[in-house]
Short mmCIF file of C-alpha atoms in Angstrom, two decimals:
data_model
loop_
_atom_site.label_atom_id
_atom_site.label_comp_id
_atom_site.label_asym_id
_atom_site.label_seq_id
_atom_site.Cartn_x
_atom_site.Cartn_y
_atom_site.Cartn_z
CA ILE A 1 0.00 0.00 0.00
CA MET A 2 2.94 2.33 0.67
CA ALA A 3 3.66 2.14 -3.06
CA PHE A 4 0.95 4.78 -3.53
CA ILE A 5 3.30 7.37 -1.99
CA ASN A 6 5.65 7.14 -4.97
CA ALA A 7 3.43 5.62 -7.66
CA GLN A 8 0.89 8.44 -7.36
CA ASN A 9 3.63 10.85 -8.49
CA ASP A 10 4.64 8.60 -11.42
CA TRP A 11 0.98 8.21 -12.42
CA LYS A 12 0.25 11.96 -12.32
CA GLU A 13 3.33 12.73 -14.42
CA SER A 14 2.41 9.97 -16.86
CA ALA A 15 -1.12 11.39 -17.17
CA LYS A 16 0.35 14.84 -17.94
CA LYS A 17 2.32 13.18 -20.74
CA GLY A 18 -0.88 11.58 -22.08
CA LYS A 19 0.15 8.01 -21.25
CA GLU A 20 -2.32 7.34 -18.42
CA ARG A 21 -5.86 8.42 -17.62
CA PHE A 22 -6.05 10.89 -14.73
CA SER A 23 -8.97 10.95 -12.32
CA LEU A 24 -9.38 13.54 -9.58
CA PHE A 25 -11.54 11.04 -7.67
CA VAL A 26 -8.75 8.44 -7.76
CA ASP A 27 -6.15 11.04 -6.83
CA GLU A 28 -8.18 12.10 -3.80
CA SER A 29 -8.85 8.44 -2.92
CA ILE A 30 -5.09 7.85 -2.85
CA ASP A 31 -4.64 10.84 -0.55
CA LEU A 32 -7.31 9.33 1.72
CA ILE A 33 -5.55 5.95 1.68
CA ILE A 34 -2.24 7.52 2.66
CA LYS A 35 -3.93 9.52 5.44
CA MET A 36 -5.71 6.41 6.75
CA LEU A 37 -2.51 4.37 6.60
CA THR A 38 -0.74 7.09 8.57
CA ASN A 39 -3.48 7.22 11.19
CA ILE A 40 -4.06 3.50 11.73
CA ASP A 41 -2.94 2.59 15.23
CA VAL A 42 -1.44 -0.87 14.87
CA THR A 43 -0.64 -0.95 18.59
CA GLN A 44 -4.35 -1.38 19.23
CA PRO A 45 -6.02 -4.79 18.95
CA LEU A 46 -6.53 -5.93 15.36
CA SER A 47 -10.30 -5.65 15.76
CA ASN A 48 -9.89 -1.87 16.29
CA TRP A 49 -8.25 -1.20 12.92
CA ILE A 50 -8.87 -4.16 10.60
CA SER A 51 -11.95 -2.62 8.97
CA GLU A 52 -9.96 0.48 7.98
CA TYR A 53 -7.24 -1.73 6.53
CA ILE A 54 -9.78 -3.81 4.59
CA PHE A 55 -11.32 -0.59 3.26
CA ILE A 56 -7.86 0.54 2.09
CA GLN A 57 -7.35 -2.80 0.32
CA CYS A 58 -10.77 -2.50 -1.34
CA LEU A 59 -9.95 0.99 -2.55
CA LEU A 60 -6.69 -0.33 -3.97
CA CYS A 61 -8.59 -2.95 -5.97
CA HIS A 62 -11.15 -0.43 -7.19
CA ILE A 63 -8.51 2.10 -8.19
CA THR A 64 -6.83 -0.48 -10.42
CA ASP A 65 -10.25 -1.27 -11.94
CA TRP A 66 -11.03 2.42 -12.51
CA VAL A 67 -7.76 3.63 -14.02
CA GLY A 68 -5.37 0.67 -14.20
CA SER A 69 -2.47 -0.28 -11.99
CA ALA A 70 -0.27 2.79 -12.60
CA PRO A 71 -1.34 4.75 -9.48
CA ALA A 72 -0.34 1.79 -7.30
CA SER A 73 2.67 0.52 -9.22
CA GLY A 74 5.47 2.83 -10.25
CA ALA A 75 9.26 2.85 -10.14
CA GLU A 76 9.25 1.20 -6.71
CA HIS A 77 7.59 -1.91 -8.19
CA LEU A 78 9.98 -2.02 -11.15
CA PHE A 79 12.82 -1.91 -8.63
CA ALA A 80 11.24 -4.68 -6.53
CA LYS A 81 10.80 -6.87 -9.63
CA CYS A 82 14.47 -6.39 -10.50
CA ILE A 83 15.46 -7.25 -6.91
CA ASP A 84 13.33 -10.41 -7.15
CA ASP A 85 15.20 -11.33 -10.36
CA GLU A 86 18.56 -10.48 -8.77
CA VAL A 87 18.27 -12.16 -5.36
CA SER A 88 16.67 -15.50 -4.64
CA ASP A 89 15.82 -15.09 -0.96
CA THR A 90 14.56 -11.56 -0.28
CA ALA A 91 12.16 -10.27 2.32
CA LEU A 92 8.47 -9.98 1.55
CA HIS A 93 7.66 -8.25 -1.74
CA GLY A 94 5.96 -5.37 0.09
CA GLU A 95 9.05 -4.74 2.20
CA VAL A 96 11.24 -4.47 -0.90
CA VAL A 97 8.62 -2.19 -2.50
CA ALA A 98 8.79 0.00 0.64
CA LEU A 99 12.57 0.26 0.20
CA GLY A 100 11.92 1.34 -3.40
CA VAL A 101 9.42 3.94 -2.18
CA LEU A 102 12.06 5.31 0.19
CA ILE A 103 14.68 5.47 -2.57
CA PHE A 104 12.44 7.18 -5.14
CA CYS A 105 10.97 9.59 -2.59
CA TYR A 106 14.55 10.51 -1.70
CA ILE A 107 15.37 11.10 -5.36
CA ARG A 108 12.23 13.24 -5.69
CA ASN A 109 12.99 15.01 -2.40
CA LYS A 110 9.38 14.37 -1.48
CA ASP A 111 7.61 12.33 1.26
CA VAL A 112 10.84 10.91 2.73
CA GLU A 113 9.74 11.58 6.32
CA LEU A 114 6.32 10.06 5.67
CA THR A 115 7.93 6.97 4.17
CA LYS A 116 10.36 6.64 7.08
CA PHE A 117 7.49 7.03 9.54
CA LEU A 118 5.42 4.31 7.86
CA MET A 119 8.36 1.93 7.55
CA GLU A 120 9.03 2.32 11.27
CA LYS A 121 5.34 2.05 12.14
CA PHE A 122 4.90 -1.20 10.21
CA LYS A 123 8.33 -2.50 11.28
CA ILE A 124 9.80 -2.57 7.78
CA SER A 125 13.55 -2.55 8.11
CA ASN A 126 15.85 -0.13 6.33
CA VAL A 127 18.76 -2.52 6.95
CA LEU A 128 19.66 -4.12 3.62
CA PRO A 129 20.60 -7.59 4.97
CA ASP A 130 17.29 -7.69 6.89
CA LEU A 131 15.61 -7.34 3.49
CA GLY A 132 17.76 -10.10 2.00
CA VAL A 133 19.76 -7.73 -0.22
CA ASN A 134 23.08 -5.96 -0.28
CA LYS A 135 24.14 -2.62 -1.73
CA ASP A 136 25.43 -4.14 -4.97
CA ALA A 137 22.14 -5.94 -5.64
CA VAL A 138 20.24 -2.73 -4.94
CA LEU A 139 22.45 -0.78 -7.35
CA ARG A 140 22.24 -3.38 -10.13
CA SER A 141 18.46 -3.51 -9.71
CA LEU A 142 18.10 0.27 -9.80
CA VAL A 143 20.13 0.43 -13.01
CA ARG A 144 17.93 -2.25 -14.62
CA SER A 145 14.63 -0.78 -13.38
CA GLY A 146 14.38 1.80 -16.16
CA SER A 147 14.59 -0.79 -18.93
CA GLU A 148 12.03 -2.94 -17.08
CA GLY A 149 9.64 0.01 -17.20
CA LEU A 150 10.22 0.45 -20.93
CA LYS A 151 9.41 -3.24 -21.50
CA LYS A 152 6.10 -2.72 -19.73
CA GLY A 153 5.42 0.54 -21.56
CA ARG A 154 5.06 2.27 -18.20
CA TYR A 155 6.21 5.83 -17.58
CA THR A 156 7.97 6.37 -14.25
CA ILE A 157 10.47 8.82 -12.85
CA LEU A 158 13.14 6.43 -14.15
CA GLN A 159 12.60 7.78 -17.67
CA ASP A 160 13.67 11.21 -16.46
CA LEU A 161 16.73 10.07 -14.50
CA ASP A 162 20.30 9.22 -15.29
CA ASN A 163 20.03 5.45 -14.94
CA SER A 164 23.77 4.94 -14.64
CA PHE A 165 25.41 2.91 -11.92
CA GLU A 166 27.30 6.04 -10.84
CA PHE A 167 24.10 8.08 -10.38
CA PHE A 168 22.40 5.44 -8.27
CA GLN A 169 25.60 4.76 -6.35
CA SER A 170 25.77 8.43 -5.35
CA ILE A 171 22.11 8.35 -4.25
CA ILE A 172 22.50 5.17 -2.18
CA GLU A 173 25.74 6.42 -0.63
CA LYS A 174 23.99 9.65 0.42
CA MET A 175 21.10 7.67 1.86
CA ILE A 176 23.55 5.49 3.80
CA ASP A 177 25.39 8.59 5.05
CA GLU A 178 22.05 10.05 6.20
CA LYS A 179 21.17 6.68 7.80
CA LEU A 180 18.03 6.33 5.69
CA ILE A 181 19.44 2.99 4.53
CA ARG A 182 21.82 0.88 6.56
CA GLU A 183 24.18 -1.83 5.41
CA SER A 184 24.21 -3.58 8.80
#
C-alpha cells in the first residue's frame, strides 16, 4: 500500500504526458488511503483497525479497476521486480517495495519523512541484509529498473533520471550517510 506514496507521483506525471488516464476522484482516494494508513494505530487490537485496513485494500482494488495499476505501481515496483530477479531469498515483496518507495521519494525530495514514519510504524527494516539484499544488488536492480519500465510501456520517474550505476551509487551512498538505509 505504501507504493501509492511514490506511484501516485509517477501516475500523475504519466497522465500529464498523455500516457495514463487521470482521475481527480482516484487522486483524492489515494490521498485518503495515505492519510488512513498514517493514522491506523497498529498498537491497538486488530479488531480496532482491521476494517480500515480492509477498506484501504478494497480501494486499492477499485482504483486499479477504474484507471489501471499505474497509481499503485510505479518505479518502486519495477525496482522490486528487478530485486526479485537479482536475489533468490529476499524479504516480503511489500518490504522491498517500501525500500523502493524510500529510494524514489529521496530522489524526488518528497515524502521521505512520511515513508520513514510508515516503515518504522509497520516495522519494515531499512537494513539491507534484513531485506535479503546488499548494496550491490540494490544498485544493479536500480540500473535495470528503467529498462524494465520500458518493457512494460510504463512511464515512471526512471525515464527522467540518469540510470547509470554512478548516479544510483551516489544516491544510495547519500542515503547510507544520512542513515536512511543501513548496510548492517
